[in-house]
Coordinates of C-alpha atoms in Angstrom, one line a residue:
Chain P
M177 CA -50.5 19.4 -12.1
E178 CA -48.9 17.1 -9.8
N179 CA -45.1 16.8 -10.0
M180 CA -44.0 13.8 -12.1
R181 CA -41.6 10.7 -11.1
L182 CA -39.4 9.5 -14.2
E183 CA -38.7 5.9 -13.8
S184 CA -36.5 5.3 -16.9
Y185 CA -33.9 6.7 -19.1
D186 CA -35.8 6.9 -21.9
E187 CA -38.3 9.1 -20.5
V188 CA -35.2 11.7 -19.4
A189 CA -33.6 11.0 -22.8
E190 CA -36.7 12.2 -24.5
I191 CA -36.7 15.3 -22.5
L192 CA -33.3 16.0 -23.1
R193 CA -33.3 15.8 -26.6
E194 CA -36.4 18.1 -27.1
C195 CA -35.0 20.7 -24.5
D196 CA -33.1 23.9 -25.6
N197 CA -31.9 27.2 -24.2
V198 CA -31.1 25.3 -20.6
T199 CA -30.0 26.6 -17.5
I200 CA -28.6 23.9 -15.2
L201 CA -28.5 24.6 -11.6
T202 CA -26.2 23.3 -9.1
H203 CA -26.2 23.5 -5.3
K204 CA -24.8 26.1 -3.1
S205 CA -21.3 25.1 -1.8
P206 CA -20.9 23.2 -4.9
D207 CA -18.9 20.0 -4.7
G208 CA -17.5 17.7 -7.5
D209 CA -20.5 16.0 -8.2
C210 CA -22.4 18.8 -8.9
I211 CA -20.1 20.6 -10.7
G212 CA -19.1 17.4 -12.8
A213 CA -22.7 16.4 -13.5
G214 CA -23.7 20.1 -14.2
M215 CA -20.9 20.8 -16.9
G216 CA -20.7 17.2 -17.9
L217 CA -24.6 17.7 -19.4
C218 CA -23.8 21.4 -20.3
L219 CA -21.0 20.2 -22.4
Y220 CA -23.3 17.6 -23.9
L221 CA -26.2 19.9 -24.9
R222 CA -23.7 22.3 -26.6
S223 CA -22.6 19.4 -28.8
L224 CA -25.9 18.8 -29.8
G225 CA -25.9 22.5 -30.9
K226 CA -28.2 23.5 -28.0
H227 CA -27.3 26.4 -26.0
A228 CA -26.8 25.7 -22.3
N229 CA -25.2 27.4 -19.0
V230 CA -24.4 25.8 -15.7
V231 CA -24.9 28.5 -12.9
N232 CA -24.5 28.2 -9.2
S233 CA -25.0 30.5 -6.2
D234 CA -21.6 30.8 -4.9
G235 CA -19.6 30.3 -8.1
F236 CA -17.0 27.6 -8.9
P237 CA -14.1 27.1 -6.6
D238 CA -10.6 27.4 -8.0
R239 CA -9.8 23.9 -7.2
Y240 CA -12.3 23.0 -10.1
D241 CA -10.8 24.9 -12.5
F242 CA -10.1 21.9 -14.7
L243 CA -13.7 21.1 -15.1
I244 CA -14.5 24.4 -15.9
G245 CA -11.9 24.6 -18.8
D246 CA -12.7 27.0 -21.5
Y247 CA -16.1 27.2 -20.5
Q248 CA -18.1 30.1 -21.0
P249 CA -21.6 31.2 -20.2
E250 CA -23.7 31.9 -23.2
E251 CA -26.1 34.5 -24.0
F252 CA -30.0 33.1 -24.6
E253 CA -33.3 33.3 -23.6
E254 CA -33.7 30.7 -21.0
K255 CA -36.4 27.9 -21.7
F256 CA -35.8 25.2 -19.6
V257 CA -34.6 24.6 -16.1
I258 CA -32.7 21.5 -15.2
S259 CA -31.5 21.0 -11.6
V260 CA -28.7 18.1 -10.8
D261 CA -27.6 16.5 -7.6
I262 CA -30.2 19.0 -5.7
S263 CA -32.9 17.4 -3.2
D264 CA -34.5 20.3 -2.1
T265 CA -35.0 24.0 -3.3
T266 CA -33.3 25.3 -0.2
L267 CA -30.0 24.1 -1.6
L268 CA -30.3 26.7 -4.4
G269 CA -28.5 29.0 -2.3
D270 CA -29.6 32.9 -2.4
E271 CA -28.7 33.7 -6.2
L272 CA -30.7 31.1 -7.6
E273 CA -33.4 30.7 -5.0
S274 CA -35.8 33.1 -7.4
Y275 CA -35.6 29.5 -9.6
S276 CA -37.7 27.4 -6.8
G277 CA -41.0 26.5 -8.5
K278 CA -39.6 27.1 -12.0
I279 CA -37.7 23.9 -12.3
D280 CA -38.8 21.5 -15.2
L281 CA -36.2 18.5 -14.8
C282 CA -34.6 17.4 -11.5
I283 CA -31.9 14.6 -11.8
D284 CA -30.7 13.5 -8.7
H285 CA -29.4 10.5 -6.2
H286 CA -30.4 11.7 -2.9
G287 CA -33.0 9.5 -1.1
S288 CA -34.1 12.7 0.6
N289 CA -35.3 14.3 -2.8
R290 CA -38.2 16.6 -2.4
F291 CA -39.6 16.3 -5.9
F292 CA -40.1 19.9 -6.1
A293 CA -39.5 19.8 -10.2
K294 CA -42.2 19.5 -12.6
K295 CA -40.5 16.2 -13.4
S296 CA -37.7 14.2 -11.6
Y297 CA -35.6 11.4 -12.1
V298 CA -34.2 10.3 -8.8
D299 CA -32.3 7.1 -8.2
A300 CA -31.0 7.0 -4.8
G301 CA -29.2 3.9 -5.3
A302 CA -27.0 5.6 -7.6
S303 CA -23.2 6.4 -6.2
A304 CA -23.4 9.8 -7.8
A305 CA -25.5 12.2 -9.8
C306 CA -22.7 12.0 -12.1
L307 CA -23.2 8.5 -12.5
I308 CA -26.7 8.9 -13.7
I309 CA -25.5 11.4 -16.3
F310 CA -23.1 9.0 -17.3
E311 CA -25.3 6.0 -17.9
L312 CA -27.8 8.2 -19.6
L313 CA -25.7 9.7 -22.0
E314 CA -24.4 6.2 -23.0
H315 CA -27.9 5.0 -22.9
M316 CA -28.7 7.9 -25.5
G317 CA -25.8 6.6 -27.8
A318 CA -24.0 9.8 -26.9
D319 CA -20.4 11.0 -28.4
I320 CA -19.0 11.3 -24.8
T321 CA -16.1 13.4 -25.2
L322 CA -13.0 13.5 -22.7
P323 CA -14.0 16.6 -21.1
I324 CA -17.3 15.3 -20.3
A325 CA -16.2 12.0 -19.3
T326 CA -13.6 14.0 -17.1
N327 CA -16.2 15.7 -15.5
L328 CA -18.3 12.7 -14.8
Y329 CA -15.5 10.9 -13.4
T330 CA -14.6 13.4 -11.1
G331 CA -18.0 13.6 -9.5
L332 CA -18.4 9.9 -9.4
A333 CA -14.8 9.7 -7.5
T334 CA -15.4 12.5 -5.3
D335 CA -19.1 11.5 -4.1
T336 CA -17.9 7.8 -3.4
G337 CA -14.4 8.9 -1.7
C338 CA -12.7 7.2 -4.5
F339 CA -14.7 4.2 -4.5
K340 CA -14.1 3.8 -0.8
F341 CA -17.6 4.6 0.7
Q342 CA -20.7 2.5 1.3
N343 CA -22.4 4.2 -1.5
T344 CA -20.0 2.6 -4.0
T345 CA -21.8 0.2 -6.2
P346 CA -20.6 -2.5 -9.0
A347 CA -22.0 0.0 -11.5
A348 CA -20.0 2.7 -10.2
H349 CA -16.7 0.6 -10.6
R350 CA -17.8 -0.4 -14.1
A351 CA -18.7 3.2 -15.2
A352 CA -15.2 4.2 -13.7
A353 CA -13.5 1.3 -16.1
R354 CA -15.3 2.8 -18.8
M355 CA -14.3 6.2 -18.3
M356 CA -11.1 5.4 -18.0
E357 CA -11.2 3.7 -21.5
M358 CA -12.2 7.1 -22.7
G359 CA -8.9 8.4 -21.6
V360 CA -9.7 10.3 -18.5
D361 CA -6.6 11.0 -16.3
F362 CA -8.1 9.7 -13.1
E363 CA -4.6 9.7 -11.5
H364 CA -4.2 13.4 -11.9
I365 CA -7.8 14.1 -10.8
N366 CA -7.8 11.9 -7.7
R367 CA -4.3 13.4 -6.7
K368 CA -5.9 16.6 -6.7
M369 CA -9.1 15.9 -5.2
F370 CA -8.0 13.6 -2.4
D371 CA -4.1 13.8 -1.9
I372 CA -2.3 17.2 -2.6
K373 CA -2.8 19.6 0.5
S374 CA -1.0 22.7 0.9
R375 CA 1.5 22.4 4.0
S376 CA -0.7 25.1 5.9
R377 CA -3.8 22.9 5.2
V378 CA -2.1 19.9 6.6
L379 CA -0.7 21.9 9.9
C380 CA -4.3 23.0 10.2
E381 CA -5.8 19.6 10.2
Q382 CA -3.3 19.0 12.5
K383 CA -4.3 21.6 15.0
L384 CA -8.0 20.6 14.6
I385 CA -7.7 16.7 15.2
S386 CA -5.4 17.9 18.4
D387 CA -8.4 20.1 19.6
M388 CA -11.1 17.5 18.7
R389 CA -13.4 16.3 21.6
F390 CA -14.8 12.6 22.2
F391 CA -17.6 11.6 24.1
E392 CA -19.1 8.2 24.9
D393 CA -15.8 6.3 25.2
G394 CA -14.5 8.0 21.9
Q395 CA -17.4 7.0 20.1
I396 CA -18.6 10.3 19.3
G397 CA -16.2 13.0 18.0
F398 CA -16.6 16.3 17.4
M399 CA -14.1 18.8 15.2
V400 CA -14.7 22.6 15.1
V401 CA -13.7 24.7 12.4
T402 CA -14.0 28.3 13.7
N403 CA -13.4 31.4 11.6
Q404 CA -10.2 32.1 13.4
V405 CA -8.7 28.7 12.6
V406 CA -9.6 29.3 8.8
S407 CA -8.1 32.8 9.0
D408 CA -4.9 31.5 11.1
Y409 CA -4.1 28.9 8.5
Q410 CA -5.6 30.9 5.6
I411 CA -7.7 27.8 4.3
D412 CA -9.6 28.7 1.4
R413 CA -13.2 28.0 2.6
S414 CA -13.6 25.6 -0.8
E415 CA -11.6 23.5 1.0
L416 CA -13.4 22.9 4.1
D417 CA -15.8 20.3 2.9
A418 CA -13.3 17.9 2.6
F419 CA -12.8 18.1 6.5
A420 CA -16.1 16.4 7.0
Q421 CA -14.3 12.9 6.5
I422 CA -11.6 13.9 9.3
P423 CA -13.3 12.7 12.1
L424 CA -14.5 9.2 11.3
T425 CA -10.9 8.4 10.7
I426 CA -9.9 8.5 14.5
E427 CA -9.9 5.0 15.6
G428 CA -13.4 4.0 17.7
V429 CA -15.1 7.2 16.3
R430 CA -18.8 6.0 14.9
F431 CA -20.4 9.3 14.8
G432 CA -18.1 12.2 13.2
Y433 CA -19.2 15.5 13.6
T434 CA -17.5 18.6 11.9
L435 CA -18.7 22.0 13.1
K436 CA -18.1 24.8 10.3
Q437 CA -18.6 28.1 12.0
Q438 CA -20.4 30.6 9.3
E439 CA -18.5 33.6 8.3
D440 CA -20.9 35.9 8.3
K441 CA -22.8 34.6 11.5
P442 CA -20.4 33.1 14.1
N443 CA -23.5 31.9 16.1
L444 CA -24.7 29.6 13.2
F445 CA -22.7 26.3 12.6
K446 CA -23.0 24.1 9.3
V447 CA -22.8 20.4 10.7
S448 CA -21.6 17.5 8.9
L449 CA -22.1 14.1 10.4
R450 CA -20.5 11.0 8.9
T451 CA -21.3 7.7 10.4
T452 CA -19.9 3.9 10.3
D453 CA -23.1 2.1 10.9
A454 CA -25.9 4.9 12.2
D455 CA -28.3 6.4 10.1
A456 CA -26.9 10.0 9.6
A457 CA -29.8 11.2 7.4
A458 CA -32.1 10.3 10.5
I459 CA -30.0 12.4 13.3
C460 CA -29.6 15.4 11.1
G461 CA -33.2 15.1 10.3
E462 CA -34.0 15.8 14.0
F463 CA -32.4 19.2 13.2
G464 CA -34.3 20.0 10.0
G465 CA -31.3 18.5 7.9
G466 CA -30.7 15.3 5.9
G467 CA -28.7 13.6 2.9
H468 CA -27.4 10.3 3.0
L469 CA -27.7 7.3 5.5
R470 CA -24.0 7.5 6.2
A471 CA -23.3 11.3 5.2
S472 CA -25.6 14.2 6.0
G473 CA -25.7 17.3 7.4
C474 CA -27.8 20.4 9.1
T475 CA -27.4 23.8 10.5
I476 CA -27.6 24.5 14.1
E477 CA -27.7 28.0 15.8
G478 CA -25.7 28.5 19.4
K479 CA -21.9 28.9 20.4
A480 CA -20.0 25.8 19.5
R481 CA -20.3 24.2 23.2
E482 CA -24.0 24.7 23.0
V483 CA -24.3 23.2 19.7
I484 CA -22.1 20.2 20.9
A485 CA -24.6 19.6 23.7
K486 CA -27.8 19.5 21.5
I487 CA -25.9 17.2 19.1
L488 CA -24.9 14.7 22.1
E489 CA -28.4 15.0 23.4
V490 CA -30.0 13.5 20.1
T491 CA -26.9 11.2 19.3
R492 CA -26.9 9.1 22.5
K493 CA -30.5 8.0 21.3
Y494 CA -28.7 6.3 18.1
L495 CA -25.7 4.8 20.1
Chain G
M1024 CA 16.9 -26.2 -18.0
E1025 CA 16.2 -22.5 -18.4
N1026 CA 13.7 -21.1 -16.2
M1027 CA 10.2 -21.0 -18.0
R1028 CA 7.9 -18.1 -18.8
L1029 CA 4.3 -18.8 -18.7
E1030 CA 1.9 -16.8 -21.5
S1031 CA -1.5 -17.5 -20.5
Y1032 CA -3.8 -18.5 -17.5
D1033 CA -4.4 -21.9 -19.1
E1034 CA -0.9 -22.6 -18.5
V1035 CA -1.1 -21.6 -14.8
A1036 CA -4.2 -23.1 -14.3
E1037 CA -3.0 -26.6 -15.6
I1038 CA -0.2 -26.6 -12.8
L1039 CA -2.7 -25.5 -10.1
R1040 CA -4.6 -28.5 -10.8
E1041 CA -1.8 -31.0 -10.7
C1042 CA 0.3 -29.6 -7.8
D1043 CA -0.4 -30.7 -4.1
N1044 CA 1.2 -30.0 -0.8
V1045 CA 2.2 -26.6 -1.7
T1046 CA 4.3 -23.9 0.1
I1047 CA 3.1 -20.2 -1.0
L1048 CA 5.6 -17.6 -0.3
T1049 CA 5.0 -14.1 0.4
H1050 CA 7.5 -11.1 0.6
K1051 CA 9.2 -9.9 3.9
S1052 CA 7.7 -6.7 5.2
P1053 CA 4.2 -8.4 3.9
D1054 CA 1.6 -6.0 2.6
G1055 CA -2.1 -6.3 1.7
D1056 CA -1.3 -7.8 -1.8
C1057 CA 1.1 -10.3 -1.0
I1058 CA -1.2 -11.5 2.0
G1059 CA -4.3 -11.3 -0.2
A1060 CA -2.8 -13.4 -2.7
G1061 CA -1.4 -16.2 -0.5
M1062 CA -4.3 -16.6 1.3
G1063 CA -7.0 -16.3 -1.2
L1064 CA -4.8 -18.9 -3.6
C1065 CA -4.3 -21.2 -0.3
L1066 CA -8.1 -21.2 0.6
Y1067 CA -8.8 -22.0 -3.0
L1068 CA -6.4 -25.0 -3.1
R1069 CA -7.7 -26.2 0.3
S1070 CA -11.2 -25.9 -1.3
L1071 CA -10.1 -28.4 -3.8
G1072 CA -8.8 -30.9 -1.0
K1073 CA -5.4 -30.2 -1.5
H1074 CA -2.8 -29.3 1.4
A1075 CA -1.5 -25.8 1.2
N1076 CA 0.1 -23.2 3.6
V1077 CA 1.1 -19.5 3.3
V1078 CA 4.3 -18.3 5.1
N1079 CA 6.3 -15.2 5.4
S1080 CA 9.6 -14.4 7.1
D1081 CA 8.2 -11.4 9.1
G1082 CA 4.8 -13.0 10.4
F1083 CA 1.6 -11.4 9.5
P1084 CA 0.9 -8.0 11.2
D1085 CA -2.2 -7.6 13.0
R1086 CA -3.9 -5.3 10.8
Y1087 CA -4.6 -8.3 8.6
D1088 CA -6.1 -10.5 11.0
F1089 CA -9.3 -10.1 9.0
L1090 CA -7.5 -11.7 6.1
I1091 CA -6.0 -14.7 8.1
G1092 CA -9.4 -15.5 10.0
D1093 CA -9.2 -19.0 11.2
Y1094 CA -6.5 -20.0 9.0
Q1095 CA -4.4 -22.4 10.3
P1096 CA -1.1 -24.1 9.3
E1097 CA -1.2 -27.8 7.9
E1098 CA 1.4 -30.4 8.6
F1099 CA 2.2 -32.2 5.2
E1100 CA 5.2 -33.3 3.3
E1101 CA 5.8 -30.2 0.9
K1102 CA 6.1 -31.1 -3.0
F1103 CA 5.3 -27.8 -4.6
V1104 CA 6.8 -23.8 -4.0
I1105 CA 4.7 -21.0 -5.1
S1106 CA 5.7 -17.3 -4.7
V1107 CA 3.5 -14.7 -4.6
D1108 CA 3.8 -10.9 -5.4
I1109 CA 7.6 -11.5 -5.3
S1110 CA 9.9 -9.9 -7.9
D1111 CA 13.6 -11.3 -6.3
T1112 CA 14.7 -14.0 -4.0
T1113 CA 16.0 -11.1 -1.9
L1114 CA 12.4 -10.2 -0.7
L1115 CA 12.1 -14.1 0.8
G1116 CA 13.8 -12.4 3.8
D1117 CA 15.8 -14.4 6.4
E1118 CA 13.4 -17.1 7.4
L1119 CA 12.4 -18.3 3.7
E1120 CA 15.8 -17.6 2.2
S1121 CA 16.4 -21.2 2.0
Y1122 CA 13.4 -21.4 -0.6
S1123 CA 15.6 -19.3 -3.3
G1124 CA 16.2 -21.6 -6.2
K1125 CA 13.6 -24.2 -5.1
I1126 CA 10.5 -22.0 -6.1
D1127 CA 8.4 -24.0 -8.6
L1128 CA 5.9 -21.5 -9.8
C1129 CA 6.1 -17.5 -9.5
I1130 CA 3.0 -15.4 -10.0
D1131 CA 3.9 -11.4 -10.0
H1132 CA 2.8 -8.4 -11.3
H1133 CA 6.3 -6.5 -11.1
G1134 CA 7.9 -5.5 -14.3
S1135 CA 11.5 -6.0 -12.5
N1136 CA 10.5 -9.7 -11.7
R1137 CA 13.8 -11.5 -12.1
F1138 CA 12.4 -14.8 -13.3
F1139 CA 13.9 -16.7 -10.5
A1140 CA 11.4 -19.6 -10.7
K1141 CA 10.8 -22.9 -12.5
K1142 CA 7.8 -21.3 -14.3
S1143 CA 7.0 -17.9 -13.9
Y1144 CA 3.6 -16.2 -14.7
V1145 CA 4.3 -12.4 -14.9
D1146 CA 1.9 -9.5 -15.6
A1147 CA 3.3 -6.2 -15.2
G1148 CA 0.3 -4.5 -16.6
A1149 CA -1.8 -6.1 -13.6
S1150 CA -2.7 -3.5 -10.7
A1151 CA -2.0 -6.3 -8.3
A1152 CA -0.9 -9.8 -7.9
C1153 CA -4.6 -10.5 -6.4
L1154 CA -5.8 -9.2 -9.3
I1155 CA -3.9 -12.0 -11.3
I1156 CA -5.0 -14.7 -8.7
F1157 CA -8.6 -13.6 -9.1
E1158 CA -8.9 -13.7 -12.9
L1159 CA -7.1 -16.9 -12.9
L1160 CA -9.4 -18.5 -10.4
E1161 CA -12.6 -17.1 -12.9
H1162 CA -10.7 -18.6 -15.6
M1163 CA -10.7 -22.0 -13.9
G1164 CA -14.3 -21.6 -13.1
A1165 CA -13.4 -21.9 -9.3
D1166 CA -16.0 -21.2 -6.7
I1167 CA -14.7 -18.2 -5.2
T1168 CA -15.9 -17.9 -1.7
L1169 CA -16.3 -14.8 0.6
P1170 CA -13.2 -15.1 2.5
I1171 CA -11.5 -15.8 -0.7
A1172 CA -12.9 -12.8 -2.7
T1173 CA -12.1 -10.7 0.5
N1174 CA -8.6 -11.4 0.5
L1175 CA -8.4 -10.8 -3.3
Y1176 CA -10.2 -7.3 -3.0
T1177 CA -8.1 -6.1 -0.2
G1178 CA -4.8 -6.8 -2.0
L1179 CA -5.9 -5.1 -5.2
A1180 CA -7.5 -2.0 -3.0
T1181 CA -4.4 -1.5 -1.2
D1182 CA -2.0 -1.7 -4.2
T1183 CA -3.8 0.8 -6.1
G1184 CA -4.4 3.2 -3.5
C1185 CA -8.2 2.2 -3.5
F1186 CA -8.2 3.1 -7.1
K1187 CA -6.4 6.0 -7.0
F1188 CA -2.9 5.3 -8.4
Q1189 CA -1.4 5.3 -11.8
N1190 CA -1.3 1.2 -11.9
T1191 CA -5.1 1.1 -12.0
T1192 CA -6.7 -0.4 -14.7
P1193 CA -10.3 -0.9 -16.2
A1194 CA -9.9 -4.6 -15.5
A1195 CA -9.1 -3.6 -11.7
H1196 CA -12.1 -1.6 -11.2
R1197 CA -14.5 -4.5 -13.3
A1198 CA -12.9 -7.1 -10.9
A1199 CA -13.9 -4.9 -8.1
A1200 CA -17.4 -4.9 -9.1
R1201 CA -17.4 -8.6 -9.5
M1202 CA -15.9 -8.8 -6.1
M1203 CA -18.5 -6.5 -4.5
E1204 CA -21.2 -8.9 -5.9
M1205 CA -19.7 -11.8 -3.9
G1206 CA -20.6 -9.8 -1.0
V1207 CA -17.2 -8.4 -0.1
D1208 CA -17.6 -5.8 2.7
F1209 CA -15.5 -3.1 0.9
E1210 CA -16.5 -0.4 3.3
H1211 CA -15.2 -1.9 6.3
I1212 CA -12.0 -3.3 4.5
N1213 CA -11.2 0.3 3.0
R1214 CA -11.8 2.3 6.4
K1215 CA -9.6 -0.2 8.0
M1216 CA -6.8 -0.2 5.4
F1217 CA -7.0 3.5 4.5
D1218 CA -9.0 5.5 7.0
I1219 CA -8.8 4.5 10.6
K1220 CA -5.7 5.9 12.5
S1221 CA -5.1 6.0 16.0
R1222 CA -4.8 9.4 17.5
S1223 CA -1.2 9.1 18.3
R1224 CA -0.8 8.0 14.7
V1225 CA -2.3 10.9 13.4
L1226 CA -0.1 13.2 15.7
C1227 CA 2.8 11.3 14.5
E1228 CA 2.2 11.8 11.1
Q1229 CA 1.4 15.5 11.5
K1230 CA 5.2 15.6 13.5
L1231 CA 6.7 14.1 10.3
I1232 CA 4.8 16.3 7.9
S1233 CA 6.0 19.3 9.9
D1234 CA 9.5 18.4 10.0
M1235 CA 9.9 17.6 6.2
R1236 CA 12.8 18.5 4.3
F1237 CA 12.2 20.3 0.9
F1238 CA 14.8 20.9 -2.1
E1239 CA 14.4 22.1 -5.6
D1240 CA 11.5 24.6 -5.2
G1241 CA 9.6 21.9 -2.9
Q1242 CA 9.9 19.5 -6.0
I1243 CA 11.7 16.9 -3.8
G1244 CA 10.5 16.1 -0.3
F1245 CA 11.9 14.0 2.5
M1246 CA 10.0 12.5 5.5
V1247 CA 12.7 10.7 7.9
V1248 CA 11.0 8.4 10.4
T1249 CA 13.6 7.8 12.9
N1250 CA 13.4 5.0 15.6
Q1251 CA 12.9 7.9 18.2
V1252 CA 9.6 9.0 16.9
V1253 CA 8.5 5.4 16.4
S1254 CA 9.0 5.0 19.8
D1255 CA 7.5 8.3 20.9
Y1256 CA 4.5 7.9 19.6
Q1257 CA 4.2 3.9 20.0
I1258 CA 3.6 3.3 16.2
D1259 CA 3.7 -0.4 15.4
R1260 CA 6.1 -0.9 12.8
S1261 CA 3.8 -2.3 10.4
E1262 CA 1.9 0.7 10.0
L1263 CA 4.8 2.4 8.6
D1264 CA 4.5 1.2 5.2
A1265 CA 1.8 3.4 4.4
F1266 CA 3.8 6.5 5.3
A1267 CA 5.5 6.0 2.1
Q1268 CA 2.6 8.0 0.4
I1269 CA 2.8 11.1 2.5
P1270 CA 5.2 13.1 0.9
L1271 CA 3.7 13.3 -2.4
T1272 CA 0.6 14.4 -0.8
I1273 CA 2.6 18.0 -0.4
E1274 CA 1.7 20.6 -2.9
G1275 CA 4.4 20.6 -5.5
V1276 CA 6.2 17.4 -4.6
R1277 CA 7.1 15.5 -7.5
F1278 CA 9.9 12.9 -5.9
G1279 CA 8.4 11.9 -2.4
Y1280 CA 11.0 10.2 -0.2
T1281 CA 10.6 8.3 3.0
L1282 CA 13.4 7.4 5.0
K1283 CA 12.9 4.6 7.4
Q1284 CA 15.6 4.1 10.2
Q1285 CA 16.3 0.5 10.6
E1286 CA 15.3 -0.7 14.2
D1287 CA 18.3 -3.0 14.7
K1288 CA 20.7 -0.6 12.5
P1289 CA 20.4 3.2 12.9
N1290 CA 22.9 3.9 10.1
L1291 CA 20.8 2.1 7.7
F1292 CA 17.7 3.3 6.1
K1293 CA 14.9 2.0 4.1
V1294 CA 13.9 4.2 1.2
S1295 CA 10.8 4.6 -0.6
L1296 CA 10.3 6.7 -3.0
R1297 CA 6.8 8.0 -4.8
T1298 CA 6.8 10.1 -8.0
T1299 CA 4.1 12.2 -10.0
D1300 CA 6.0 11.7 -13.5
A1301 CA 9.4 10.4 -13.0
D1302 CA 10.6 7.0 -13.3
A1303 CA 10.8 5.8 -9.6
A1304 CA 12.3 2.2 -10.2
A1305 CA 15.2 3.9 -12.5
I1306 CA 16.1 6.2 -9.5
C1307 CA 16.1 3.4 -6.8
G1308 CA 17.7 1.0 -9.5
E1309 CA 20.9 3.5 -8.9
F1310 CA 21.1 2.6 -5.2
G1311 CA 20.8 -0.9 -6.1
G1312 CA 16.6 -1.1 -5.4
G1313 CA 13.6 -1.1 -7.6
G1314 CA 9.9 -2.0 -7.8
H1315 CA 7.2 0.2 -9.9
L1316 CA 7.6 3.1 -12.2
R1317 CA 6.0 5.5 -9.7
A1318 CA 6.8 3.3 -6.5
S1319 CA 9.9 1.7 -5.8
G1320 CA 12.5 1.4 -2.6
C1321 CA 15.8 0.7 -1.6
T1322 CA 18.3 0.6 0.8
I1323 CA 20.9 3.2 1.8
E1324 CA 23.8 3.4 4.6
G1325 CA 24.8 6.0 6.4
K1326 CA 23.2 8.9 8.8
A1327 CA 20.1 10.6 7.4
R1328 CA 21.7 13.8 6.1
E1329 CA 24.1 11.7 4.7
V1330 CA 21.4 9.5 3.0
I1331 CA 19.5 12.8 1.8
A1332 CA 22.6 14.2 0.1
K1333 CA 23.0 10.9 -1.5
I1334 CA 19.4 10.7 -3.0
L1335 CA 19.8 14.4 -3.9
E1336 CA 22.6 14.3 -6.2
V1337 CA 20.7 11.2 -8.1
T1338 CA 17.4 12.9 -8.2
R1339 CA 18.7 16.1 -9.5
K1340 CA 19.5 14.2 -12.8
Y1341 CA 15.6 13.3 -13.0
L1342 CA 14.2 16.6 -12.1

C-alpha cells in the first residue's frame, strides 16, 4: 500500500483521537522544535487519558529541562508510532533506527520530507512543527495547558530565530499572540534560548569568529568548530547547534558555513549552511544533505581544509 | 490651560485629520522606534496632501538609511508640532530644545511620560510608539503603504528586541502579522537591525565582554565602553546603543549595566541598565534618569570606577 499524504487537520485529528499507546519519535541532535512538538503532543495525548512517550536517540539536552518538566516515560505496549519534525528516517539516529518503516504518522514542516510514514501531514509553509501541532490542537478544540503551550512556543520561537528568519509567517506571529495569552513566559524562554551564554561560551565564539576564513570577497565564510576548541572552552555539545547562525552575522557574508568536527570521527564534519538569498537546500543536496531554503546541512568527510575546498567548488556555482 | 490627556484613537485621529504644516520631533540619540514612528507618521500625513517634516537633534544615523529612503524635508510655515516616542522634553536634545513648551501633540509609550505637550496620547502598555501609530492609522482607515509599514515594523521590532523582550504583547505580534501581509521585508530588516555586524564590531564586543566586571556573585555586571575602545575598533557611535543589551546575556547577571563614556566629556558616563526582574526605572530614577521597567538609563559623572561604586551602592538595595 502506498504511503498516504494527509491534506487537512481533520484527517490528522481523527487519527490522534483514535490512536493509543503512542511512541513519539524526535530527530537526533534534538532541537527546540522537535522536543517542543514531541512533548506538546505527548502531554496532550496523556491529557486525554492515552498512554504516550517521547523518545530520542541522543537524549534531551539539559538546556531543555524546562520543557521536560516532570515528564516521566510510561510503561505500555506500543501500538502506534508518530514522528515529529523528521524529514527522513536517517534522522532517527542509531537508537531509533529500528523504527524505520514502522512509523504510522509523520507530522513535519520540511519541504524535503521523504514521506516515509504510512500517513504523513507535511506543511512546508509552516514555520515550525510546533506551529502545526498548535494549530491542530486548536482545531481539535483541545484544552491547551500552559506546559503544552510552553513547549509549542519554544519550538516556534527557536525555529524562527524568534520571528526573525525568512520562514516566519503571519500565522506564526498570530499563534505566538495566542500562546502568550495562555500565559507562556516568553521572556524567560527567549532569554534562555537566545540570549544567555556562559562567559566561556562567549569567549569560545570570539575565538571561532577570529579564526573564520572568508572567500570571494567575504561572501563565503567558514567557521570550523574543532573538538579541540569544544574541549578547551568546555562547551556542551548541545550548545553547538546555535553556532550555525554565527557566520551569517558577519557583514557581507551570503553563504555562512559552520563545520563541526564529529566527536568520535575527527575526519568527519557536520556542515551547516545558512544563506541570505541562495538555495541552501540545493547546495547541501549536492553533498547528500538537505533542509530548508535558507538553512540546510550535510555531512562531509576529510580534513577541515579538504572539506572547505569541496564546499567552495560547489558554492562558487551559486554565487 | 492644563495639558490634556487623550484616551482614545478617535481623539488623536481627529487632531491628525485637522492639522497641517506639521513638524514631527524625535528624541536625541534616535533609535528605530522614534525614527520609524516619525517617518511613518510623516509619510502618512504627506499622503493626505499635508506638509510634514521629521526632525532630530542628532541627525539620522546611516544604519536607518533604508527608513529615510527618498524622504526630503519640505519648506513650509510650521503650524503644528507633534513629538513621538519622547517622554520628557530633556530628550529633545540641543537642536530642538526650543520646541519645549510648544508641542501640540505627544504620542508616546513610556510610563514615565511627563505630559509636557498640550495634548498627549500615552499608552504605557504599547510595545512601541510605532505600534500606537500603526493601530492609529488602521483605526483611521489609512492606506498604509509599504514604506509606512516598513518604518513601523522596524520600530516595533527594534523596541521589542524582535519580540523577545518583556514589553512584547499579543497586540505586537498581531500587528507584525498584518505588517508582514503588507509586504514588509522583515527578514532583511531584522538581519540589518539585529544580526549583521562588521568583524571589528564583533571583536570590539568580545573585548568589552572579556573586560566586564562582576559583583555580588555575578548578579551585577558592568561593561565599560570607553572612547579609547570606540576609537581602537573604529565603531560608529550610533552602533553603541545596541551594546546595552550585552551585559544581561551573560549567565547569572540580573542587573546589566553599560557605561558609555561621552565623546566630549570623558568624566561623564551615559549609563544603560537592563534587568531581568528588578525595577530598572526606579534604580535609574535615583540618579535622575528613567525609562522602562526593565530598560532604563541615566547619566553619572566621575571616572569609570567611581561611577561603578555609586551604582553598586544603589543597586545593592534592589538585590
